[in-house]
């Protein structure tokens, strides 16, 4: 089936080369991840789910609704890409969470790990605030990065293509797509 018969370019704005993960693939995997996270914590753990904006917003929203523990949600804004498909290597923190990290069971939620620059910069910063525990949950991992700390939960090992949809953007476009496609 050609991509154009599956995906309406009125919705995508431009032709994608292929669908990598369908909405159904994502739904199934996110539920499995939420179940694993539920099993990894106790109800009395003070869970703080910290989403990296903007890319994680849809993933985080779907994930937290299926975690069966009390938890709180906050966000970090770190920017490294600008409008390019290549990482600039620099990570700027544009918004810092109000919620205290100290003593909490922090789950850092990331849309995709590519070069690892973002994670390698953020983890020491968050560790410095003395969380009770700190784990990374990434929907996608390209498995090319040398990470100081590997994510505990990964949705999919992603192909080395530029992916968009389900929160991921190219120049701020495509975030709203319910599936993940390749440009
Ligand atoms: P890293 O710092 O190189 O690991 O890149 C992490 C950030 O780059 C992610 O949070 C994404 O926002 C963005 N990114 C990396 N790869 C892709 C991609 O294939 N599509 C869209 N955004 C990406
Ligand atoms: Mg991004």
mmCIF file with all atom_site columns, C-alpha atoms and ligand atoms in Angstrom:
data_model
loop_
_atom_site.group_PDB
_atom_site.id
_atom_site.type_symbol
_atom_site.label_atom_id
_atom_site.label_alt_id
_atom_site.label_comp_id
_atom_site.label_asym_id
_atom_site.label_entity_id
_atom_site.label_seq_id
_atom_site.pdbx_PDB_ins_code
_atom_site.Cartn_x
_atom_site.Cartn_y
_atom_site.Cartn_z
_atom_site.occupancy
_atom_site.B_iso_or_equiv
_atom_site.pdbx_formal_charge
_atom_site.auth_seq_id
_atom_site.auth_comp_id
_atom_site.auth_asym_id
_atom_site.auth_atom_id
_atom_site.pdbx_PDB_model_num
ATOM   1   C  CA  . UNK A 1 1   ? 0.000  0.000  0.000  1.00 0.00 ? 1   UNK A CA  1
ATOM   2   C  CA  . UNK A 1 2   ? 1.457  3.352  -0.936 1.00 0.00 ? 2   UNK A CA  1
ATOM   3   C  CA  . UNK A 1 3   ? 1.858  5.938  1.801  1.00 0.00 ? 3   UNK A CA  1
ATOM   4   C  CA  . UNK A 1 4   ? -0.503 8.354  0.080  1.00 0.00 ? 4   UNK A CA  1
ATOM   5   C  CA  . UNK A 1 5   ? -3.391 5.915  0.309  1.00 0.00 ? 5   UNK A CA  1
ATOM   6   C  CA  . UNK A 1 6   ? -2.844 5.552  4.064  1.00 0.00 ? 6   UNK A CA  1
ATOM   7   C  CA  . UNK A 1 7   ? -2.087 9.133  4.988  1.00 0.00 ? 7   UNK A CA  1
ATOM   8   C  CA  . UNK A 1 8   ? -3.986 12.149 3.848  1.00 0.00 ? 8   UNK A CA  1
ATOM   9   C  CA  . UNK A 1 9   ? -1.562 14.930 2.919  1.00 0.00 ? 9   UNK A CA  1
ATOM   10  C  CA  . UNK A 1 10  ? -4.212 17.398 4.020  1.00 0.00 ? 10  UNK A CA  1
ATOM   11  C  CA  . UNK A 1 11  ? -3.458 16.106 7.524  1.00 0.00 ? 11  UNK A CA  1
ATOM   12  C  CA  . UNK A 1 12  ? 0.313  15.789 7.234  1.00 0.00 ? 12  UNK A CA  1
ATOM   13  C  CA  . UNK A 1 13  ? 0.939  18.918 5.145  1.00 0.00 ? 13  UNK A CA  1
ATOM   14  C  CA  . UNK A 1 14  ? 3.490  17.042 3.101  1.00 0.00 ? 14  UNK A CA  1
ATOM   15  C  CA  . UNK A 1 15  ? 4.117  13.534 1.912  1.00 0.00 ? 15  UNK A CA  1
ATOM   16  C  CA  . UNK A 1 16  ? 5.897  11.275 4.404  1.00 0.00 ? 16  UNK A CA  1
ATOM   17  C  CA  . UNK A 1 17  ? 8.101  8.478  3.106  1.00 0.00 ? 17  UNK A CA  1
ATOM   18  C  CA  . UNK A 1 18  ? 6.510  5.844  5.349  1.00 0.00 ? 18  UNK A CA  1
ATOM   19  C  CA  . UNK A 1 19  ? 4.659  5.130  8.559  1.00 0.00 ? 19  UNK A CA  1
ATOM   20  C  CA  . UNK A 1 20  ? 7.085  3.664  11.077 1.00 0.00 ? 20  UNK A CA  1
ATOM   21  C  CA  . UNK A 1 21  ? 4.735  3.095  14.045 1.00 0.00 ? 21  UNK A CA  1
ATOM   22  C  CA  . UNK A 1 22  ? 0.964  3.127  13.635 1.00 0.00 ? 22  UNK A CA  1
ATOM   23  C  CA  . UNK A 1 23  ? -1.330 4.596  16.262 1.00 0.00 ? 23  UNK A CA  1
ATOM   24  C  CA  . UNK A 1 24  ? -2.196 1.020  17.215 1.00 0.00 ? 24  UNK A CA  1
ATOM   25  C  CA  . UNK A 1 25  ? 1.495  -0.009 17.572 1.00 0.00 ? 25  UNK A CA  1
ATOM   26  C  CA  . UNK A 1 26  ? 2.046  2.984  19.827 1.00 0.00 ? 26  UNK A CA  1
ATOM   27  C  CA  . UNK A 1 27  ? -1.064 2.376  21.931 1.00 0.00 ? 27  UNK A CA  1
ATOM   28  C  CA  . UNK A 1 28  ? -0.077 -1.245 22.581 1.00 0.00 ? 28  UNK A CA  1
ATOM   29  C  CA  . UNK A 1 29  ? 3.506  -0.392 23.509 1.00 0.00 ? 29  UNK A CA  1
ATOM   30  C  CA  . UNK A 1 30  ? 2.623  2.575  25.725 1.00 0.00 ? 30  UNK A CA  1
ATOM   31  C  CA  . UNK A 1 31  ? 0.226  0.376  27.704 1.00 0.00 ? 31  UNK A CA  1
ATOM   32  C  CA  . UNK A 1 32  ? 2.997  -2.215 28.209 1.00 0.00 ? 32  UNK A CA  1
ATOM   33  C  CA  . UNK A 1 33  ? 5.386  0.495  29.392 1.00 0.00 ? 33  UNK A CA  1
ATOM   34  C  CA  . UNK A 1 34  ? 2.816  1.905  31.820 1.00 0.00 ? 34  UNK A CA  1
ATOM   35  C  CA  . UNK A 1 35  ? 2.283  -1.587 33.249 1.00 0.00 ? 35  UNK A CA  1
ATOM   36  C  CA  . UNK A 1 36  ? 6.052  -2.009 33.729 1.00 0.00 ? 36  UNK A CA  1
ATOM   37  C  CA  . UNK A 1 37  ? 6.273  1.358  35.447 1.00 0.00 ? 37  UNK A CA  1
ATOM   38  C  CA  . UNK A 1 38  ? 3.338  0.503  37.698 1.00 0.00 ? 38  UNK A CA  1
ATOM   39  C  CA  . UNK A 1 39  ? 5.105  -2.717 38.692 1.00 0.00 ? 39  UNK A CA  1
ATOM   40  C  CA  . UNK A 1 40  ? 8.373  -0.899 39.423 1.00 0.00 ? 40  UNK A CA  1
ATOM   41  C  CA  . UNK A 1 41  ? 6.990  1.414  42.108 1.00 0.00 ? 41  UNK A CA  1
ATOM   42  C  CA  . UNK A 1 42  ? 4.971  1.235  45.307 1.00 0.00 ? 42  UNK A CA  1
ATOM   43  C  CA  . UNK A 1 43  ? 1.891  3.369  45.938 1.00 0.00 ? 43  UNK A CA  1
ATOM   44  C  CA  . UNK A 1 44  ? 3.745  5.302  48.642 1.00 0.00 ? 44  UNK A CA  1
ATOM   45  C  CA  . UNK A 1 45  ? 6.589  6.321  46.320 1.00 0.00 ? 45  UNK A CA  1
ATOM   46  C  CA  . UNK A 1 46  ? 6.232  9.987  45.549 1.00 0.00 ? 46  UNK A CA  1
ATOM   47  C  CA  . UNK A 1 47  ? 6.331  9.725  41.792 1.00 0.00 ? 47  UNK A CA  1
ATOM   48  C  CA  . UNK A 1 48  ? 7.106  12.818 39.762 1.00 0.00 ? 48  UNK A CA  1
ATOM   49  C  CA  . UNK A 1 49  ? 6.762  12.347 36.015 1.00 0.00 ? 49  UNK A CA  1
ATOM   50  C  CA  . UNK A 1 50  ? 8.900  15.004 34.393 1.00 0.00 ? 50  UNK A CA  1
ATOM   51  C  CA  . UNK A 1 51  ? 8.219  15.488 30.703 1.00 0.00 ? 51  UNK A CA  1
ATOM   52  C  CA  . UNK A 1 52  ? 10.650 17.093 28.321 1.00 0.00 ? 52  UNK A CA  1
ATOM   53  C  CA  . UNK A 1 53  ? 8.717  19.571 26.229 1.00 0.00 ? 53  UNK A CA  1
ATOM   54  C  CA  . UNK A 1 54  ? 7.635  19.811 23.666 1.00 0.00 ? 54  UNK A CA  1
ATOM   55  C  CA  . UNK A 1 55  ? 8.224  16.411 22.101 1.00 0.00 ? 55  UNK A CA  1
ATOM   56  C  CA  . UNK A 1 56  ? 7.003  14.261 25.000 1.00 0.00 ? 56  UNK A CA  1
ATOM   57  C  CA  . UNK A 1 57  ? 3.608  15.886 25.497 1.00 0.00 ? 57  UNK A CA  1
ATOM   58  C  CA  . UNK A 1 58  ? 1.427  13.293 23.760 1.00 0.00 ? 58  UNK A CA  1
ATOM   59  C  CA  . UNK A 1 59  ? 3.446  10.301 24.948 1.00 0.00 ? 59  UNK A CA  1
ATOM   60  C  CA  . UNK A 1 60  ? 3.401  11.583 28.527 1.00 0.00 ? 60  UNK A CA  1
ATOM   61  C  CA  . UNK A 1 61  ? -0.343 12.229 28.407 1.00 0.00 ? 61  UNK A CA  1
ATOM   62  C  CA  . UNK A 1 62  ? -1.043 8.694  27.198 1.00 0.00 ? 62  UNK A CA  1
ATOM   63  C  CA  . UNK A 1 63  ? 1.481  7.135  29.594 1.00 0.00 ? 63  UNK A CA  1
ATOM   64  C  CA  . UNK A 1 64  ? 0.447  8.780  32.882 1.00 0.00 ? 64  UNK A CA  1
ATOM   65  C  CA  . UNK A 1 65  ? -3.209 7.925  32.342 1.00 0.00 ? 65  UNK A CA  1
ATOM   66  C  CA  . UNK A 1 66  ? -2.272 4.258  32.517 1.00 0.00 ? 66  UNK A CA  1
ATOM   67  C  CA  . UNK A 1 67  ? 0.108  4.290  35.479 1.00 0.00 ? 67  UNK A CA  1
ATOM   68  C  CA  . UNK A 1 68  ? -1.748 2.867  38.468 1.00 0.00 ? 68  UNK A CA  1
ATOM   69  C  CA  . UNK A 1 69  ? -0.122 4.939  41.234 1.00 0.00 ? 69  UNK A CA  1
ATOM   70  C  CA  . UNK A 1 70  ? -0.579 8.411  42.637 1.00 0.00 ? 70  UNK A CA  1
ATOM   71  C  CA  . UNK A 1 71  ? 1.795  10.744 40.820 1.00 0.00 ? 71  UNK A CA  1
ATOM   72  C  CA  . UNK A 1 72  ? 2.483  14.338 39.920 1.00 0.00 ? 72  UNK A CA  1
ATOM   73  C  CA  . UNK A 1 73  ? 3.404  15.794 36.541 1.00 0.00 ? 73  UNK A CA  1
ATOM   74  C  CA  . UNK A 1 74  ? 5.696  18.644 35.623 1.00 0.00 ? 74  UNK A CA  1
ATOM   75  C  CA  . UNK A 1 75  ? 7.716  19.628 32.586 1.00 0.00 ? 75  UNK A CA  1
ATOM   76  C  CA  . UNK A 1 76  ? 11.163 20.744 31.544 1.00 0.00 ? 76  UNK A CA  1
ATOM   77  C  CA  . UNK A 1 77  ? 11.860 22.700 28.405 1.00 0.00 ? 77  UNK A CA  1
ATOM   78  C  CA  . UNK A 1 78  ? 15.252 22.022 26.897 1.00 0.00 ? 78  UNK A CA  1
ATOM   79  C  CA  . UNK A 1 79  ? 16.049 23.001 23.375 1.00 0.00 ? 79  UNK A CA  1
ATOM   80  C  CA  . UNK A 1 80  ? 18.899 21.728 21.248 1.00 0.00 ? 80  UNK A CA  1
ATOM   81  C  CA  . UNK A 1 81  ? 17.643 21.405 17.689 1.00 0.00 ? 81  UNK A CA  1
ATOM   82  C  CA  . UNK A 1 82  ? 16.193 24.699 16.504 1.00 0.00 ? 82  UNK A CA  1
ATOM   83  C  CA  . UNK A 1 83  ? 14.731 24.123 13.078 1.00 0.00 ? 83  UNK A CA  1
ATOM   84  C  CA  . UNK A 1 84  ? 17.337 21.691 11.896 1.00 0.00 ? 84  UNK A CA  1
ATOM   85  C  CA  . UNK A 1 85  ? 17.258 17.895 11.734 1.00 0.00 ? 85  UNK A CA  1
ATOM   86  C  CA  . UNK A 1 86  ? 20.772 17.751 13.232 1.00 0.00 ? 86  UNK A CA  1
ATOM   87  C  CA  . UNK A 1 87  ? 21.571 18.391 16.874 1.00 0.00 ? 87  UNK A CA  1
ATOM   88  C  CA  . UNK A 1 88  ? 23.489 21.589 17.587 1.00 0.00 ? 88  UNK A CA  1
ATOM   89  C  CA  . UNK A 1 89  ? 25.185 19.903 20.552 1.00 0.00 ? 89  UNK A CA  1
ATOM   90  C  CA  . UNK A 1 90  ? 24.071 22.681 22.860 1.00 0.00 ? 90  UNK A CA  1
ATOM   91  C  CA  . UNK A 1 91  ? 21.267 22.217 25.377 1.00 0.00 ? 91  UNK A CA  1
ATOM   92  C  CA  . UNK A 1 92  ? 19.444 25.226 26.743 1.00 0.00 ? 92  UNK A CA  1
ATOM   93  C  CA  . UNK A 1 93  ? 17.047 24.978 29.670 1.00 0.00 ? 93  UNK A CA  1
ATOM   94  C  CA  . UNK A 1 94  ? 14.159 27.310 28.927 1.00 0.00 ? 94  UNK A CA  1
ATOM   95  C  CA  . UNK A 1 95  ? 11.821 26.211 31.718 1.00 0.00 ? 95  UNK A CA  1
ATOM   96  C  CA  . UNK A 1 96  ? 12.659 24.602 35.026 1.00 0.00 ? 96  UNK A CA  1
ATOM   97  C  CA  . UNK A 1 97  ? 10.050 22.588 36.940 1.00 0.00 ? 97  UNK A CA  1
ATOM   98  C  CA  . UNK A 1 98  ? 8.417  24.181 39.926 1.00 0.00 ? 98  UNK A CA  1
ATOM   99  C  CA  . UNK A 1 99  ? 7.870  20.806 41.556 1.00 0.00 ? 99  UNK A CA  1
ATOM   100 C  CA  . UNK A 1 100 ? 10.616 19.808 43.947 1.00 0.00 ? 100 UNK A CA  1
ATOM   101 C  CA  . UNK A 1 101 ? 12.700 16.864 42.793 1.00 0.00 ? 101 UNK A CA  1
ATOM   102 C  CA  . UNK A 1 102 ? 14.309 16.246 46.187 1.00 0.00 ? 102 UNK A CA  1
ATOM   103 C  CA  . UNK A 1 103 ? 13.458 12.820 47.607 1.00 0.00 ? 103 UNK A CA  1
ATOM   104 C  CA  . UNK A 1 104 ? 10.962 12.073 44.850 1.00 0.00 ? 104 UNK A CA  1
ATOM   105 C  CA  . UNK A 1 105 ? 10.833 9.058  42.529 1.00 0.00 ? 105 UNK A CA  1
ATOM   106 C  CA  . UNK A 1 106 ? 11.487 10.969 39.332 1.00 0.00 ? 106 UNK A CA  1
ATOM   107 C  CA  . UNK A 1 107 ? 10.694 9.535  35.905 1.00 0.00 ? 107 UNK A CA  1
ATOM   108 C  CA  . UNK A 1 108 ? 12.129 11.695 33.136 1.00 0.00 ? 108 UNK A CA  1
ATOM   109 C  CA  . UNK A 1 109 ? 10.049 11.236 30.001 1.00 0.00 ? 109 UNK A CA  1
ATOM   110 C  CA  . UNK A 1 110 ? 11.669 11.886 26.632 1.00 0.00 ? 110 UNK A CA  1
ATOM   111 C  CA  . UNK A 1 111 ? 10.227 11.473 23.143 1.00 0.00 ? 111 UNK A CA  1
ATOM   112 C  CA  . UNK A 1 112 ? 13.391 10.273 21.406 1.00 0.00 ? 112 UNK A CA  1
ATOM   113 C  CA  . UNK A 1 113 ? 17.045 9.778  22.233 1.00 0.00 ? 113 UNK A CA  1
ATOM   114 C  CA  . UNK A 1 114 ? 19.326 10.532 19.294 1.00 0.00 ? 114 UNK A CA  1
ATOM   115 C  CA  . UNK A 1 115 ? 22.818 11.881 20.012 1.00 0.00 ? 115 UNK A CA  1
ATOM   116 C  CA  . UNK A 1 116 ? 22.219 11.650 23.763 1.00 0.00 ? 116 UNK A CA  1
ATOM   117 C  CA  . UNK A 1 117 ? 23.337 15.239 24.314 1.00 0.00 ? 117 UNK A CA  1
ATOM   118 C  CA  . UNK A 1 118 ? 20.060 16.239 25.945 1.00 0.00 ? 118 UNK A CA  1
ATOM   119 C  CA  . UNK A 1 119 ? 20.056 13.328 28.409 1.00 0.00 ? 119 UNK A CA  1
ATOM   120 C  CA  . UNK A 1 120 ? 23.755 13.595 29.215 1.00 0.00 ? 120 UNK A CA  1
ATOM   121 C  CA  . UNK A 1 121 ? 23.263 17.265 30.141 1.00 0.00 ? 121 UNK A CA  1
ATOM   122 C  CA  . UNK A 1 122 ? 19.993 16.925 32.039 1.00 0.00 ? 122 UNK A CA  1
ATOM   123 C  CA  . UNK A 1 123 ? 20.706 13.879 34.177 1.00 0.00 ? 123 UNK A CA  1
ATOM   124 C  CA  . UNK A 1 124 ? 23.589 15.405 36.210 1.00 0.00 ? 124 UNK A CA  1
ATOM   125 C  CA  . UNK A 1 125 ? 21.546 18.553 36.677 1.00 0.00 ? 125 UNK A CA  1
ATOM   126 C  CA  . UNK A 1 126 ? 18.595 16.614 38.068 1.00 0.00 ? 126 UNK A CA  1
ATOM   127 C  CA  . UNK A 1 127 ? 20.819 14.291 40.132 1.00 0.00 ? 127 UNK A CA  1
ATOM   128 C  CA  . UNK A 1 128 ? 22.240 17.416 41.768 1.00 0.00 ? 128 UNK A CA  1
ATOM   129 C  CA  . UNK A 1 129 ? 18.812 18.129 43.224 1.00 0.00 ? 129 UNK A CA  1
ATOM   130 C  CA  . UNK A 1 130 ? 18.823 14.902 45.226 1.00 0.00 ? 130 UNK A CA  1
ATOM   131 C  CA  . UNK A 1 131 ? 15.915 12.868 43.874 1.00 0.00 ? 131 UNK A CA  1
ATOM   132 C  CA  . UNK A 1 132 ? 15.070 9.661  45.780 1.00 0.00 ? 132 UNK A CA  1
ATOM   133 C  CA  . UNK A 1 133 ? 15.464 7.877  42.452 1.00 0.00 ? 133 UNK A CA  1
ATOM   134 C  CA  . UNK A 1 134 ? 15.778 8.983  38.835 1.00 0.00 ? 134 UNK A CA  1
ATOM   135 C  CA  . UNK A 1 135 ? 14.822 6.885  35.818 1.00 0.00 ? 135 UNK A CA  1
ATOM   136 C  CA  . UNK A 1 136 ? 14.508 7.696  32.138 1.00 0.00 ? 136 UNK A CA  1
ATOM   137 C  CA  . UNK A 1 137 ? 11.543 6.600  30.056 1.00 0.00 ? 137 UNK A CA  1
ATOM   138 C  CA  . UNK A 1 138 ? 11.982 7.192  26.325 1.00 0.00 ? 138 UNK A CA  1
ATOM   139 C  CA  . UNK A 1 139 ? 9.443  6.354  23.661 1.00 0.00 ? 139 UNK A CA  1
ATOM   140 C  CA  . UNK A 1 140 ? 12.134 6.022  20.988 1.00 0.00 ? 140 UNK A CA  1
ATOM   141 C  CA  . UNK A 1 141 ? 15.851 5.306  21.128 1.00 0.00 ? 141 UNK A CA  1
ATOM   142 C  CA  . UNK A 1 142 ? 18.049 5.423  18.042 1.00 0.00 ? 142 UNK A CA  1
ATOM   143 C  CA  . UNK A 1 143 ? 20.763 3.432  19.878 1.00 0.00 ? 143 UNK A CA  1
ATOM   144 C  CA  . UNK A 1 144 ? 23.616 5.537  18.521 1.00 0.00 ? 144 UNK A CA  1
ATOM   145 C  CA  . UNK A 1 145 ? 24.315 7.598  21.635 1.00 0.00 ? 145 UNK A CA  1
ATOM   146 C  CA  . UNK A 1 146 ? 26.929 7.020  24.294 1.00 0.00 ? 146 UNK A CA  1
ATOM   147 C  CA  . UNK A 1 147 ? 24.795 7.666  27.340 1.00 0.00 ? 147 UNK A CA  1
ATOM   148 C  CA  . UNK A 1 148 ? 26.033 8.149  30.882 1.00 0.00 ? 148 UNK A CA  1
ATOM   149 C  CA  . UNK A 1 149 ? 22.813 6.434  31.873 1.00 0.00 ? 149 UNK A CA  1
ATOM   150 C  CA  . UNK A 1 150 ? 20.612 4.225  29.707 1.00 0.00 ? 150 UNK A CA  1
ATOM   151 C  CA  . UNK A 1 151 ? 16.853 4.664  29.933 1.00 0.00 ? 151 UNK A CA  1
ATOM   152 C  CA  . UNK A 1 152 ? 15.129 2.047  32.070 1.00 0.00 ? 152 UNK A CA  1
ATOM   153 C  CA  . UNK A 1 153 ? 12.119 2.004  29.748 1.00 0.00 ? 153 UNK A CA  1
ATOM   154 C  CA  . UNK A 1 154 ? 12.261 2.295  25.954 1.00 0.00 ? 154 UNK A CA  1
ATOM   155 C  CA  . UNK A 1 155 ? 9.247  2.026  23.689 1.00 0.00 ? 155 UNK A CA  1
ATOM   156 C  CA  . UNK A 1 156 ? 10.949 1.214  20.410 1.00 0.00 ? 156 UNK A CA  1
ATOM   157 C  CA  . UNK A 1 157 ? 14.494 1.016  19.037 1.00 0.00 ? 157 UNK A CA  1
ATOM   158 C  CA  . UNK A 1 158 ? 14.072 3.576  16.288 1.00 0.00 ? 158 UNK A CA  1
ATOM   159 C  CA  . UNK A 1 159 ? 15.511 3.486  12.766 1.00 0.00 ? 159 UNK A CA  1
ATOM   160 C  CA  . UNK A 1 160 ? 18.107 6.106  11.862 1.00 0.00 ? 160 UNK A CA  1
ATOM   161 C  CA  . UNK A 1 161 ? 15.627 8.295  10.049 1.00 0.00 ? 161 UNK A CA  1
ATOM   162 C  CA  . UNK A 1 162 ? 14.094 11.632 10.947 1.00 0.00 ? 162 UNK A CA  1
ATOM   163 C  CA  . UNK A 1 163 ? 10.804 10.760 12.613 1.00 0.00 ? 163 UNK A CA  1
ATOM   164 C  CA  . UNK A 1 164 ? 7.752  12.952 13.079 1.00 0.00 ? 164 UNK A CA  1
ATOM   165 C  CA  . UNK A 1 165 ? 4.338  12.678 14.675 1.00 0.00 ? 165 UNK A CA  1
ATOM   166 C  CA  . UNK A 1 166 ? 2.967  11.701 18.101 1.00 0.00 ? 166 UNK A CA  1
ATOM   167 C  CA  . UNK A 1 167 ? 4.708  14.772 19.552 1.00 0.00 ? 167 UNK A CA  1
ATOM   168 C  CA  . UNK A 1 168 ? 7.828  14.737 17.382 1.00 0.00 ? 168 UNK A CA  1
ATOM   169 C  CA  . UNK A 1 169 ? 8.261  17.681 15.072 1.00 0.00 ? 169 UNK A CA  1
ATOM   170 C  CA  . UNK A 1 170 ? 10.188 18.948 12.129 1.00 0.00 ? 170 UNK A CA  1
ATOM   171 C  CA  . UNK A 1 171 ? 10.311 22.748 12.410 1.00 0.00 ? 171 UNK A CA  1
ATOM   172 C  CA  . UNK A 1 172 ? 7.273  22.562 14.749 1.00 0.00 ? 172 UNK A CA  1
ATOM   173 C  CA  . UNK A 1 173 ? 5.139  20.762 12.169 1.00 0.00 ? 173 UNK A CA  1
ATOM   174 C  CA  . UNK A 1 174 ? 3.692  17.228 12.376 1.00 0.00 ? 174 UNK A CA  1
ATOM   175 C  CA  . UNK A 1 175 ? 3.453  16.998 16.193 1.00 0.00 ? 175 UNK A CA  1
ATOM   176 C  CA  . UNK A 1 176 ? -0.280 16.331 16.056 1.00 0.00 ? 176 UNK A CA  1
ATOM   177 C  CA  . UNK A 1 177 ? -0.134 13.172 13.943 1.00 0.00 ? 177 UNK A CA  1
ATOM   178 C  CA  . UNK A 1 178 ? -1.474 10.133 15.833 1.00 0.00 ? 178 UNK A CA  1
ATOM   179 C  CA  . UNK A 1 179 ? 1.207  7.892  14.294 1.00 0.00 ? 179 UNK A CA  1
ATOM   180 C  CA  . UNK A 1 180 ? 4.984  8.181  13.799 1.00 0.00 ? 180 UNK A CA  1
ATOM   181 C  CA  . UNK A 1 181 ? 6.282  8.552  10.276 1.00 0.00 ? 181 UNK A CA  1
ATOM   182 C  CA  . UNK A 1 182 ? 9.562  9.181  8.528  1.00 0.00 ? 182 UNK A CA  1
ATOM   183 C  CA  . UNK A 1 183 ? 10.151 12.292 6.442  1.00 0.00 ? 183 UNK A CA  1
HETATM 184 P  P1  . LIG B 2 .   ? 19.609 14.243 21.359 1.00 0.00 ? 1   LIG B P1  1
HETATM 185 O  O1  . LIG B 2 .   ? 19.995 15.319 22.336 1.00 0.00 ? 1   LIG B O1  1
HETATM 186 O  O2  . LIG B 2 .   ? 20.449 14.271 20.114 1.00 0.00 ? 1   LIG B O2  1
HETATM 187 O  O3  . LIG B 2 .   ? 19.525 12.866 21.970 1.00 0.00 ? 1   LIG B O3  1
HETATM 188 O  O4  . LIG B 2 .   ? 18.200 14.607 20.790 1.00 0.00 ? 1   LIG B O4  1
HETATM 189 C  C1  . LIG B 2 .   ? 17.090 14.609 21.589 1.00 0.00 ? 1   LIG B C1  1
HETATM 190 C  C2  . LIG B 2 .   ? 16.024 15.545 21.056 1.00 0.00 ? 1   LIG B C2  1
HETATM 191 O  O5  . LIG B 2 .   ? 16.175 15.814 19.661 1.00 0.00 ? 1   LIG B O5  1
HETATM 192 C  C3  . LIG B 2 .   ? 14.681 14.891 21.196 1.00 0.00 ? 1   LIG B C3  1
HETATM 193 O  O6  . LIG B 2 .   ? 14.066 15.283 22.396 1.00 0.00 ? 1   LIG B O6  1
HETATM 194 C  C4  . LIG B 2 .   ? 13.918 15.387 20.015 1.00 0.00 ? 1   LIG B C4  1
HETATM 195 O  O7  . LIG B 2 .   ? 13.219 16.550 20.374 1.00 0.00 ? 1   LIG B O7  1
HETATM 196 C  C5  . LIG B 2 .   ? 14.957 15.711 18.977 1.00 0.00 ? 1   LIG B C5  1
HETATM 197 N  N1  . LIG B 2 .   ? 15.061 14.633 17.969 1.00 0.00 ? 1   LIG B N1  1
HETATM 198 C  C6  . LIG B 2 .   ? 16.025 13.706 17.839 1.00 0.00 ? 1   LIG B C6  1
HETATM 199 N  N2  . LIG B 2 .   ? 15.795 12.874 16.816 1.00 0.00 ? 1   LIG B N2  1
HETATM 200 C  C7  . LIG B 2 .   ? 14.619 13.276 16.281 1.00 0.00 ? 1   LIG B C7  1
HETATM 201 C  C8  . LIG B 2 .   ? 13.801 12.778 15.190 1.00 0.00 ? 1   LIG B C8  1
HETATM 202 O  O8  . LIG B 2 .   ? 14.085 11.791 14.495 1.00 0.00 ? 1   LIG B O8  1
HETATM 203 N  N3  . LIG B 2 .   ? 12.646 13.481 14.974 1.00 0.00 ? 1   LIG B N3  1
HETATM 204 C  C9  . LIG B 2 .   ? 12.258 14.547 15.714 1.00 0.00 ? 1   LIG B C9  1
HETATM 205 N  N4  . LIG B 2 .   ? 12.978 15.026 16.744 1.00 0.00 ? 1   LIG B N4  1
HETATM 206 C  C10 . LIG B 2 .   ? 14.146 14.401 17.021 1.00 0.00 ? 1   LIG B C10 1
HETATM 207 MG MG1 . LIG B 2 .   ? 12.289 18.236 19.897 1.00 0.00 ? 2   LIG B MG1 1
#
